[in-house]
Amino acid sequence: MAFLALVNTQPLGAAVNLTLTQHSVSAGGKSTCIADNVQISVTATNLEILTPAPKTNSEVTQLYVERAQVNSKAAASAVGPPRTVTGTYSIYLKLCLPTDGATLEKVTTVQLLTHGGTLDHTYWDIAPGYSYVDAATSTGYATLSYDRLGTGLSSHPDPLQIVQLPLQIELAHILVQNLRTVSAIGTHPSFSKIVGVGHSLGGALTQAVAAKYPKDFDAVIIQGTSTAFQYALTGVASEAIQIANTDPSGRFKRLAYGYHAPGPLPQTLQFAFYRYPGFDPK
């Protein structure tokens, strides 16, 4: 094992305990990884949501239909004044490095990978031949993927009042600050450069971090993100969104109302994300 853990070397004012201890290899099999949940305290200015979360899937469908209509005011009418929110949340992190020792010793740049909506950190490392993580580490980069607040193995707080973009921006900013003062033992004192990489909603989040904190990233890579937001709701509506705790798989039965997920049919994902026949149906 070329490294043991990711640990803080020079904690900042917003420092968190970034010690990661769960060793593994990437799903693609070409990267060595360590992962864990870390506790991050954060404060942000969110917006108060005035309407309660729908309790039936019929209500959810109507909600998205109304918001996708031309000149709809449904979203604006649901939003109230700014409110300060503060909390400590468990965020799942996964650091991956090259398995090749010679490549590992040259790593100086880490990519912070932020996934899109309806996804989690596994988007970046799906399977052999479908691993962005392996593609990055094989060319000499480290990657740090994470589950955004409200997804995957991270905390699932109030989906309406807490899980909002302003808080997500502050969480990502804290991660960046700490990445500049951590050491992957056995390689180098710290990462000298950080690249923000975002897919879809994660791309919008990465752009927002760069806009608010222009010194955070040395470079930015955006995937599947558009400035034409007016078409985004059409894609969302096509996914037959349902209340997550009603999903037939039962995976999300403990989640609060307000957490939504795509419908169970594969066509929902194809409509929003894939153009036939240019995708692997498996």
PDB file of C-alpha atoms in Angstrom:
ATOM      1  CA  MET A   1       0.000   0.000   0.000  1.00  0.00           C
ATOM      2  CA  ALA A   2       1.594   3.254  -1.106  1.00  0.00           C
ATOM      3  CA  PHE A   3      -0.368   5.443   1.298  1.00  0.00           C
ATOM      4  CA  LEU A   4      -2.172   4.980   4.592  1.00  0.00           C
ATOM      5  CA  ALA A   5      -4.658   7.786   5.061  1.00  0.00           C
ATOM      6  CA  LEU A   6      -5.646  11.302   4.086  1.00  0.00           C
ATOM      7  CA  VAL A   7      -4.904  13.578   7.048  1.00  0.00           C
ATOM      8  CA  ASN A   8      -4.794  17.313   7.738  1.00  0.00           C
ATOM      9  CA  THR A   9      -1.288  18.774   7.924  1.00  0.00           C
ATOM     10  CA  GLN A  10      -2.105  22.465   8.474  1.00  0.00           C
ATOM     11  CA  PRO A  11      -5.727  22.823   9.663  1.00  0.00           C
ATOM     12  CA  LEU A  12      -7.542  25.976   8.567  1.00  0.00           C
ATOM     13  CA  GLY A  13     -10.197  27.967  10.351  1.00  0.00           C
ATOM     14  CA  ALA A  14     -12.806  25.861   8.562  1.00  0.00           C
ATOM     15  CA  ALA A  15     -10.773  22.676   8.990  1.00  0.00           C
ATOM     16  CA  VAL A  16     -12.461  19.315   9.347  1.00  0.00           C
ATOM     17  CA  ASN A  17     -11.060  15.942  10.292  1.00  0.00           C
ATOM     18  CA  LEU A  18     -10.311  14.517   6.853  1.00  0.00           C
ATOM     19  CA  THR A  19      -8.852  11.247   8.070  1.00  0.00           C
ATOM     20  CA  LEU A  20     -10.037   8.492   5.719  1.00  0.00           C
ATOM     21  CA  THR A  21      -9.524   4.853   6.678  1.00  0.00           C
ATOM     22  CA  GLN A  22     -11.615   2.528   4.463  1.00  0.00           C
ATOM     23  CA  HIS A  23      -9.215   1.066   1.882  1.00  0.00           C
ATOM     24  CA  SER A  24     -10.446  -0.254  -1.468  1.00  0.00           C
ATOM     25  CA  VAL A  25      -9.775  -0.255  -5.191  1.00  0.00           C
ATOM     26  CA  SER A  26     -11.823   1.603  -7.764  1.00  0.00           C
ATOM     27  CA  ALA A  27     -14.742  -0.149  -9.452  1.00  0.00           C
ATOM     28  CA  GLY A  28     -12.691   0.076 -12.617  1.00  0.00           C
ATOM     29  CA  GLY A  29      -9.873  -1.708 -10.788  1.00  0.00           C
ATOM     30  CA  LYS A  30      -7.057   0.663 -11.732  1.00  0.00           C
ATOM     31  CA  SER A  31      -6.972   3.051  -8.740  1.00  0.00           C
ATOM     32  CA  THR A  32      -6.240   2.651  -5.043  1.00  0.00           C
ATOM     33  CA  CYS A  33      -8.806   4.428  -2.863  1.00  0.00           C
ATOM     34  CA  ILE A  34      -9.569   5.374   0.710  1.00  0.00           C
ATOM     35  CA  ALA A  35     -12.976   6.536   1.891  1.00  0.00           C
ATOM     36  CA  ASP A  36     -14.970   7.494   4.961  1.00  0.00           C
ATOM     37  CA  ASN A  37     -17.650   9.806   6.293  1.00  0.00           C
ATOM     38  CA  VAL A  38     -16.430  13.078   7.792  1.00  0.00           C
ATOM     39  CA  GLN A  39     -18.305  15.587   9.939  1.00  0.00           C
ATOM     40  CA  ILE A  40     -18.459  19.094   8.457  1.00  0.00           C
ATOM     41  CA  SER A  41     -19.900  22.137  10.237  1.00  0.00           C
ATOM     42  CA  VAL A  42     -21.269  24.753   7.882  1.00  0.00           C
ATOM     43  CA  THR A  43     -23.327  27.960   7.810  1.00  0.00           C
ATOM     44  CA  ALA A  44     -25.128  29.360   4.774  1.00  0.00           C
ATOM     45  CA  THR A  45     -27.942  31.682   3.744  1.00  0.00           C
ATOM     46  CA  ASN A  46     -30.708  29.559   2.232  1.00  0.00           C
ATOM     47  CA  LEU A  47     -34.186  30.580   1.174  1.00  0.00           C
ATOM     48  CA  GLU A  48     -37.265  29.719   3.223  1.00  0.00           C
ATOM     49  CA  ILE A  49     -39.562  27.323   1.360  1.00  0.00           C
ATOM     50  CA  LEU A  50     -43.176  28.269   2.062  1.00  0.00           C
ATOM     51  CA  THR A  51     -44.978  25.195   0.736  1.00  0.00           C
ATOM     52  CA  PRO A  52     -44.909  21.742   2.363  1.00  0.00           C
ATOM     53  CA  ALA A  53     -43.525  18.694   0.588  1.00  0.00           C
ATOM     54  CA  PRO A  54     -46.124  16.772  -1.469  1.00  0.00           C
ATOM     55  CA  LYS A  55     -47.342  13.574   0.195  1.00  0.00           C
ATOM     56  CA  THR A  56     -48.561  11.729  -2.925  1.00  0.00           C
ATOM     57  CA  ASN A  57     -46.996  11.072  -6.314  1.00  0.00           C
ATOM     58  CA  SER A  58     -49.994  12.671  -8.032  1.00  0.00           C
ATOM     59  CA  GLU A  59     -49.159  15.902  -6.219  1.00  0.00           C
ATOM     60  CA  VAL A  60     -45.516  15.570  -7.235  1.00  0.00           C
ATOM     61  CA  THR A  61     -46.439  15.123 -10.903  1.00  0.00           C
ATOM     62  CA  GLN A  62     -48.675  18.179 -10.832  1.00  0.00           C
ATOM     63  CA  LEU A  63     -45.903  20.170  -9.112  1.00  0.00           C
ATOM     64  CA  TYR A  64     -43.460  19.495 -11.957  1.00  0.00           C
ATOM     65  CA  VAL A  65     -46.107  20.041 -14.639  1.00  0.00           C
ATOM     66  CA  GLU A  66     -46.915  23.486 -13.244  1.00  0.00           C
ATOM     67  CA  ARG A  67     -43.258  24.469 -12.886  1.00  0.00           C
ATOM     68  CA  ALA A  68     -42.480  23.376 -16.459  1.00  0.00           C
ATOM     69  CA  GLN A  69     -45.234  25.553 -17.939  1.00  0.00           C
ATOM     70  CA  VAL A  70     -44.287  28.665 -19.922  1.00  0.00           C
ATOM     71  CA  ASN A  71     -44.097  31.781 -17.705  1.00  0.00           C
ATOM     72  CA  SER A  72     -44.860  29.696 -14.635  1.00  0.00           C
ATOM     73  CA  LYS A  73     -44.767  31.495 -11.288  1.00  0.00           C
ATOM     74  CA  ALA A  74     -45.162  28.291  -9.271  1.00  0.00           C
ATOM     75  CA  ALA A  75     -41.545  28.193  -8.116  1.00  0.00           C
ATOM     76  CA  ALA A  76     -41.376  31.884  -7.230  1.00  0.00           C
ATOM     77  CA  SER A  77     -44.545  31.694  -5.143  1.00  0.00           C
ATOM     78  CA  ALA A  78     -43.077  28.867  -3.051  1.00  0.00           C
ATOM     79  CA  VAL A  79     -39.968  30.801  -2.026  1.00  0.00           C
ATOM     80  CA  GLY A  80     -39.801  33.114   0.975  1.00  0.00           C
ATOM     81  CA  PRO A  81     -37.101  35.339   2.478  1.00  0.00           C
ATOM     82  CA  PRO A  82     -33.466  34.370   3.110  1.00  0.00           C
ATOM     83  CA  ARG A  83     -32.716  32.499   6.327  1.00  0.00           C
ATOM     84  CA  THR A  84     -29.442  31.506   7.955  1.00  0.00           C
ATOM     85  CA  VAL A  85     -28.961  27.793   8.500  1.00  0.00           C
ATOM     86  CA  THR A  86     -26.198  26.163  10.516  1.00  0.00           C
ATOM     87  CA  GLY A  87     -25.458  22.506  11.118  1.00  0.00           C
ATOM     88  CA  THR A  88     -22.953  19.678  11.197  1.00  0.00           C
ATOM     89  CA  TYR A  89     -23.417  17.019   8.555  1.00  0.00           C
ATOM     90  CA  SER A  90     -21.811  13.700   7.669  1.00  0.00           C
ATOM     91  CA  ILE A  91     -20.324  13.817   4.158  1.00  0.00           C
ATOM     92  CA  TYR A  92     -18.998  10.717   2.394  1.00  0.00           C
ATOM     93  CA  LEU A  93     -15.610  11.237   0.714  1.00  0.00           C
ATOM     94  CA  LYS A  94     -13.560   8.928  -1.503  1.00  0.00           C
ATOM     95  CA  LEU A  95      -9.968   9.709  -2.454  1.00  0.00           C
ATOM     96  CA  CYS A  96      -8.413   7.691  -5.299  1.00  0.00           C
ATOM     97  CA  LEU A  97      -4.781   7.665  -6.438  1.00  0.00           C
ATOM     98  CA  PRO A  98      -2.780   5.855  -9.116  1.00  0.00           C
ATOM     99  CA  THR A  99      -1.786   2.290  -8.265  1.00  0.00           C
ATOM    100  CA  ASP A 100       1.446   2.659 -10.183  1.00  0.00           C
ATOM    101  CA  GLY A 101       4.143   3.822  -7.764  1.00  0.00           C
ATOM    102  CA  ALA A 102       6.032   5.969 -10.258  1.00  0.00           C
ATOM    103  CA  THR A 103       2.853   7.775 -11.320  1.00  0.00           C
ATOM    104  CA  LEU A 104       1.782   8.152  -7.697  1.00  0.00           C
ATOM    105  CA  GLU A 105       4.970   9.969  -6.720  1.00  0.00           C
ATOM    106  CA  LYS A 106       4.304  12.637  -9.373  1.00  0.00           C
ATOM    107  CA  VAL A 107       0.755  13.470  -8.260  1.00  0.00           C
ATOM    108  CA  THR A 108       0.401  17.147  -7.345  1.00  0.00           C
ATOM    109  CA  THR A 109      -3.151  17.899  -8.526  1.00  0.00           C
ATOM    110  CA  VAL A 110      -6.432  16.600  -7.144  1.00  0.00           C
ATOM    111  CA  GLN A 111      -9.763  16.772  -8.957  1.00  0.00           C
ATOM    112  CA  LEU A 112     -12.817  17.475  -6.779  1.00  0.00           C
ATOM    113  CA  LEU A 113     -15.621  15.492  -8.442  1.00  0.00           C
ATOM    114  CA  THR A 114     -19.189  16.736  -7.888  1.00  0.00           C
ATOM    115  CA  HIS A 115     -21.942  14.499  -9.254  1.00  0.00           C
ATOM    116  CA  GLY A 116     -25.252  15.535 -10.770  1.00  0.00           C
ATOM    117  CA  GLY A 117     -28.848  15.225  -9.625  1.00  0.00           C
ATOM    118  CA  THR A 118     -30.348  11.735  -9.028  1.00  0.00           C
ATOM    119  CA  LEU A 119     -26.756  10.393  -8.804  1.00  0.00           C
ATOM    120  CA  ASP A 120     -24.041   9.881  -6.175  1.00  0.00           C
ATOM    121  CA  HIS A 121     -20.246   9.485  -6.074  1.00  0.00           C
ATOM    122  CA  THR A 122     -20.424   6.175  -7.966  1.00  0.00           C
ATOM    123  CA  TYR A 123     -21.195   8.120 -11.168  1.00  0.00           C
ATOM    124  CA  TRP A 124     -17.459   8.749 -11.468  1.00  0.00           C
ATOM    125  CA  ASP A 125     -16.466   5.098 -11.096  1.00  0.00           C
ATOM    126  CA  ILE A 126     -19.178   2.815 -12.455  1.00  0.00           C
ATOM    127  CA  ALA A 127     -17.380  -0.291 -13.738  1.00  0.00           C
ATOM    128  CA  PRO A 128     -14.274  -1.405 -15.665  1.00  0.00           C
ATOM    129  CA  GLY A 129     -14.137   0.666 -18.835  1.00  0.00           C
ATOM    130  CA  TYR A 130     -16.652   3.153 -17.373  1.00  0.00           C
ATOM    131  CA  SER A 131     -14.520   4.877 -14.756  1.00  0.00           C
ATOM    132  CA  TYR A 132     -13.650   8.575 -14.899  1.00  0.00           C
ATOM    133  CA  VAL A 133     -11.618   7.974 -11.739  1.00  0.00           C
ATOM    134  CA  ASP A 134      -9.380   5.459 -13.504  1.00  0.00           C
ATOM    135  CA  ALA A 135      -9.010   7.735 -16.532  1.00  0.00           C
ATOM    136  CA  ALA A 136      -7.879  10.578 -14.259  1.00  0.00           C
ATOM    137  CA  THR A 137      -5.505   8.602 -12.025  1.00  0.00           C
ATOM    138  CA  SER A 138      -3.876   6.867 -14.994  1.00  0.00           C
ATOM    139  CA  THR A 139      -2.771  10.285 -16.257  1.00  0.00           C
ATOM    140  CA  GLY A 140      -1.351  11.385 -12.907  1.00  0.00           C
ATOM    141  CA  TYR A 141      -4.249  12.997 -11.046  1.00  0.00           C
ATOM    142  CA  ALA A 142      -5.767  12.248  -7.672  1.00  0.00           C
ATOM    143  CA  THR A 143      -9.562  12.408  -7.409  1.00  0.00           C
ATOM    144  CA  LEU A 144     -11.811  13.195  -4.460  1.00  0.00           C
ATOM    145  CA  SER A 145     -15.424  12.262  -5.144  1.00  0.00           C
ATOM    146  CA  TYR A 146     -18.143  12.815  -2.572  1.00  0.00           C
ATOM    147  CA  ASP A 147     -21.847  12.400  -2.020  1.00  0.00           C
ATOM    148  CA  ARG A 148     -23.502  15.788  -1.995  1.00  0.00           C
ATOM    149  CA  LEU A 149     -25.597  16.567   1.074  1.00  0.00           C
ATOM    150  CA  GLY A 150     -28.901  14.701   0.782  1.00  0.00           C
ATOM    151  CA  THR A 151     -27.538  11.935  -1.453  1.00  0.00           C
ATOM    152  CA  GLY A 152     -25.877   8.539  -1.181  1.00  0.00           C
ATOM    153  CA  LEU A 153     -23.998   7.874   2.038  1.00  0.00           C
ATOM    154  CA  SER A 154     -24.057  11.495   3.226  1.00  0.00           C
ATOM    155  CA  SER A 155     -26.547  12.995   5.680  1.00  0.00           C
ATOM    156  CA  HIS A 156     -30.166  13.468   4.593  1.00  0.00           C
ATOM    157  CA  PRO A 157     -31.430  16.504   6.544  1.00  0.00           C
ATOM    158  CA  ASP A 158     -34.601  18.511   5.841  1.00  0.00           C
ATOM    159  CA  PRO A 159     -34.840  18.347   2.025  1.00  0.00           C
ATOM    160  CA  LEU A 160     -36.647  21.671   1.682  1.00  0.00           C
ATOM    161  CA  GLN A 161     -35.053  24.043   4.186  1.00  0.00           C
ATOM    162  CA  ILE A 162     -31.520  22.609   4.429  1.00  0.00           C
ATOM    163  CA  VAL A 163     -30.555  20.806   1.184  1.00  0.00           C
ATOM    164  CA  GLN A 164     -30.244  23.892  -1.007  1.00  0.00           C
ATOM    165  CA  LEU A 165     -27.584  25.219  -3.366  1.00  0.00           C
ATOM    166  CA  PRO A 166     -26.183  27.915  -1.001  1.00  0.00           C
ATOM    167  CA  LEU A 167     -25.367  25.310   1.655  1.00  0.00           C
ATOM    168  CA  GLN A 168     -23.935  22.933  -0.952  1.00  0.00           C
ATOM    169  CA  ILE A 169     -21.644  25.741  -2.163  1.00  0.00           C
ATOM    170  CA  GLU A 170     -20.290  26.299   1.348  1.00  0.00           C
ATOM    171  CA  LEU A 171     -19.722  22.570   1.882  1.00  0.00           C
ATOM    172  CA  ALA A 172     -17.749  22.302  -1.370  1.00  0.00           C
ATOM    173  CA  HIS A 173     -15.744  25.406  -0.437  1.00  0.00           C
ATOM    174  CA  ILE A 174     -14.789  23.844   2.896  1.00  0.00           C
ATOM    175  CA  LEU A 175     -13.649  20.694   1.116  1.00  0.00           C
ATOM    176  CA  VAL A 176     -11.452  22.767  -1.211  1.00  0.00           C
ATOM    177  CA  GLN A 177      -9.906  24.680   1.682  1.00  0.00           C
ATOM    178  CA  ASN A 178      -9.001  21.466   3.426  1.00  0.00           C
ATOM    179  CA  LEU A 179      -7.684  19.743   0.307  1.00  0.00           C
ATOM    180  CA  ARG A 180      -4.935  22.360   0.209  1.00  0.00           C
ATOM    181  CA  THR A 181      -3.710  21.278   3.652  1.00  0.00           C
ATOM    182  CA  VAL A 182      -3.920  17.485   3.551  1.00  0.00           C
ATOM    183  CA  SER A 183      -1.341  14.812   2.936  1.00  0.00           C
ATOM    184  CA  ALA A 184      -1.736  11.447   1.244  1.00  0.00           C
ATOM    185  CA  ILE A 185       0.869   9.719   3.372  1.00  0.00           C
ATOM    186  CA  GLY A 186       3.624   8.187   1.285  1.00  0.00           C
ATOM    187  CA  THR A 187       3.323  10.678  -1.548  1.00  0.00           C
ATOM    188  CA  HIS A 188       3.723  14.406  -0.923  1.00  0.00           C
ATOM    189  CA  PRO A 189       2.955  17.061   1.740  1.00  0.00           C
ATOM    190  CA  SER A 190      -0.188  18.395   0.051  1.00  0.00           C
ATOM    191  CA  PHE A 191      -1.905  18.995  -3.268  1.00  0.00           C
ATOM    192  CA  SER A 192      -0.585  22.105  -4.997  1.00  0.00           C
ATOM    193  CA  LYS A 193      -3.481  22.421  -7.446  1.00  0.00           C
ATOM    194  CA  ILE A 194      -7.210  21.668  -7.310  1.00  0.00           C
ATOM    195  CA  VAL A 195      -9.444  21.191 -10.351  1.00  0.00           C
ATOM    196  CA  GLY A 196     -13.199  21.443  -9.881  1.00  0.00           C
ATOM    197  CA  VAL A 197     -15.026  18.859 -11.997  1.00  0.00           C
ATOM    198  CA  GLY A 198     -18.818  18.833 -12.121  1.00  0.00           C
ATOM    199  CA  HIS A 199     -21.478  16.915 -14.013  1.00  0.00           C
ATOM    200  CA  SER A 200     -24.954  18.365 -14.688  1.00  0.00           C
ATOM    201  CA  LEU A 201     -26.219  19.826 -11.394  1.00  0.00           C
ATOM    202  CA  GLY A 202     -22.717  19.243 -10.055  1.00  0.00           C
ATOM    203  CA  GLY A 203     -21.431  21.391 -12.925  1.00  0.00           C
ATOM    204  CA  ALA A 204     -23.747  24.223 -11.902  1.00  0.00           C
ATOM    205  CA  LEU A 205     -22.579  23.816  -8.300  1.00  0.00           C
ATOM    206  CA  THR A 206     -18.910  23.879  -9.367  1.00  0.00           C
ATOM    207  CA  GLN A 207     -19.537  27.051 -11.373  1.00  0.00           C
ATOM    208  CA  ALA A 208     -21.263  28.625  -8.373  1.00  0.00           C
ATOM    209  CA  VAL A 209     -18.306  27.809  -6.108  1.00  0.00           C
ATOM    210  CA  ALA A 210     -15.888  29.315  -8.640  1.00  0.00           C
ATOM    211  CA  ALA A 211     -18.029  32.456  -8.928  1.00  0.00           C
ATOM    212  CA  LYS A 212     -18.253  33.008  -5.163  1.00  0.00           C
ATOM    213  CA  TYR A 213     -14.737  31.824  -4.329  1.00  0.00           C
ATOM    214  CA  PRO A 214     -12.597  32.508  -7.436  1.00  0.00           C
ATOM    215  CA  LYS A 215      -9.382  31.385  -5.717  1.00  0.00           C
ATOM    216  CA  ASP A 216     -10.716  27.918  -4.860  1.00  0.00           C
ATOM    217  CA  PHE A 217      -9.982  26.177  -8.161  1.00  0.00           C
ATOM    218  CA  ASP A 218      -6.940  26.328 -10.401  1.00  0.00           C
ATOM    219  CA  ALA A 219      -9.103  25.041 -13.261  1.00  0.00           C
ATOM    220  CA  VAL A 220     -12.693  23.926 -13.845  1.00  0.00           C
ATOM    221  CA  ILE A 221     -14.133  21.119 -15.995  1.00  0.00           C
ATOM    222  CA  ILE A 222     -17.882  21.165 -16.637  1.00  0.00           C
ATOM    223  CA  GLN A 223     -19.798  18.195 -18.084  1.00  0.00           C
ATOM    224  CA  GLY A 224     -23.412  18.070 -19.263  1.00  0.00           C
ATOM    225  CA  THR A 225     -24.263  21.568 -18.069  1.00  0.00           C
ATOM    226  CA  SER A 226     -26.117  24.283 -19.966  1.00  0.00           C
ATOM    227  CA  THR A 227     -26.789  27.971 -19.447  1.00  0.00           C
ATOM    228  CA  ALA A 228     -30.267  27.440 -20.962  1.00  0.00           C
ATOM    229  CA  PHE A 229     -32.034  26.557 -17.724  1.00  0.00           C
ATOM    230  CA  GLN A 230     -35.494  26.974 -19.251  1.00  0.00           C
ATOM    231  CA  TYR A 231     -35.172  23.502 -20.792  1.00  0.00           C
ATOM    232  CA  ALA A 232     -33.995  21.750 -17.640  1.00  0.00           C
ATOM    233  CA  LEU A 233     -37.475  21.246 -16.196  1.00  0.00           C
ATOM    234  CA  THR A 234     -38.575  19.450 -19.369  1.00  0.00           C
ATOM    235  CA  GLY A 235     -35.828  16.915 -18.755  1.00  0.00           C
ATOM    236  CA  VAL A 236     -36.753  16.611 -15.092  1.00  0.00           C
ATOM    237  CA  ALA A 237     -40.427  16.130 -15.925  1.00  0.00           C
ATOM    238  CA  SER A 238     -39.522  13.376 -18.403  1.00  0.00           C
ATOM    239  CA  GLU A 239     -38.044  11.303 -15.570  1.00  0.00           C
ATOM    240  CA  ALA A 240     -41.499  10.630 -14.073  1.00  0.00           C
ATOM    241  CA  ILE A 241     -40.292  11.931 -10.727  1.00  0.00           C
ATOM    242  CA  GLN A 242     -41.740  10.173  -7.677  1.00  0.00           C
ATOM    243  CA  ILE A 243     -41.463  10.551  -3.921  1.00  0.00           C
ATOM    244  CA  ALA A 244     -38.293   8.666  -3.046  1.00  0.00           C
ATOM    245  CA  ASN A 245     -39.807   6.759  -0.120  1.00  0.00           C
ATOM    246  CA  THR A 246     -42.398   5.252  -2.480  1.00  0.00           C
ATOM    247  CA  ASP A 247     -39.765   3.720  -4.798  1.00  0.00           C
ATOM    248  CA  PRO A 248     -40.632   0.021  -5.329  1.00  0.00           C
ATOM    249  CA  SER A 249     -37.091  -1.057  -4.429  1.00  0.00           C
ATOM    250  CA  GLY A 250     -37.584   0.086  -0.838  1.00  0.00           C
ATOM    251  CA  ARG A 251     -34.075   1.626  -0.805  1.00  0.00           C
ATOM    252  CA  PHE A 252     -35.346   5.054   0.190  1.00  0.00           C
ATOM    253  CA  LYS A 253     -38.196   4.164   2.530  1.00  0.00           C
ATOM    254  CA  ARG A 254     -36.619   6.033   5.458  1.00  0.00           C
ATOM    255  CA  LEU A 255     -36.243   9.323   3.584  1.00  0.00           C
ATOM    256  CA  ALA A 256     -38.489  12.257   4.379  1.00  0.00           C
ATOM    257  CA  TYR A 257     -41.136  13.574   2.001  1.00  0.00           C
ATOM    258  CA  GLY A 258     -39.390  16.145  -0.175  1.00  0.00           C
ATOM    259  CA  TYR A 259     -36.740  13.729  -1.400  1.00  0.00           C
ATOM    260  CA  HIS A 260     -37.619  12.748  -4.976  1.00  0.00           C
ATOM    261  CA  ALA A 261     -36.241  10.105  -7.357  1.00  0.00           C
ATOM    262  CA  PRO A 262     -36.720   9.144 -11.030  1.00  0.00           C
ATOM    263  CA  GLY A 263     -39.455   6.651 -11.864  1.00  0.00           C
ATOM    264  CA  PRO A 264     -38.510   2.958 -11.958  1.00  0.00           C
ATOM    265  CA  LEU A 265     -38.689   2.452 -15.741  1.00  0.00           C
ATOM    266  CA  PRO A 266     -35.406   2.609 -17.732  1.00  0.00           C
ATOM    267  CA  GLN A 267     -37.048   4.886 -20.296  1.00  0.00           C
ATOM    268  CA  THR A 268     -37.132   7.703 -17.745  1.00  0.00           C
ATOM    269  CA  LEU A 269     -33.339   7.896 -17.763  1.00  0.00           C
ATOM    270  CA  GLN A 270     -33.095   7.449 -21.521  1.00  0.00           C
ATOM    271  CA  PHE A 271     -35.427  10.366 -22.208  1.00  0.00           C
ATOM    272  CA  ALA A 272     -33.431  12.725 -19.999  1.00  0.00           C
ATOM    273  CA  PHE A 273     -29.857  11.566 -20.561  1.00  0.00           C
ATOM    274  CA  TYR A 274     -29.280   9.159 -23.466  1.00  0.00           C
ATOM    275  CA  ARG A 275     -29.692   9.253 -27.235  1.00  0.00           C
ATOM    276  CA  TYR A 276     -30.424   5.865 -28.825  1.00  0.00           C
ATOM    277  CA  PRO A 277     -28.452   3.905 -29.957  1.00  0.00           C
ATOM    278  CA  GLY A 278     -25.400   5.676 -28.566  1.00  0.00           C
ATOM    279  CA  PHE A 279     -25.462   4.208 -25.058  1.00  0.00           C
ATOM    280  CA  ASP A 280     -24.903   0.903 -23.319  1.00  0.00           C
ATOM    281  CA  PRO A 281     -28.352  -0.417 -22.211  1.00  0.00           C
ATOM    282  CA  LYS A 282     -26.661  -2.417 -19.458  1.00  0.00           C
TER     283      LYS A 282
END
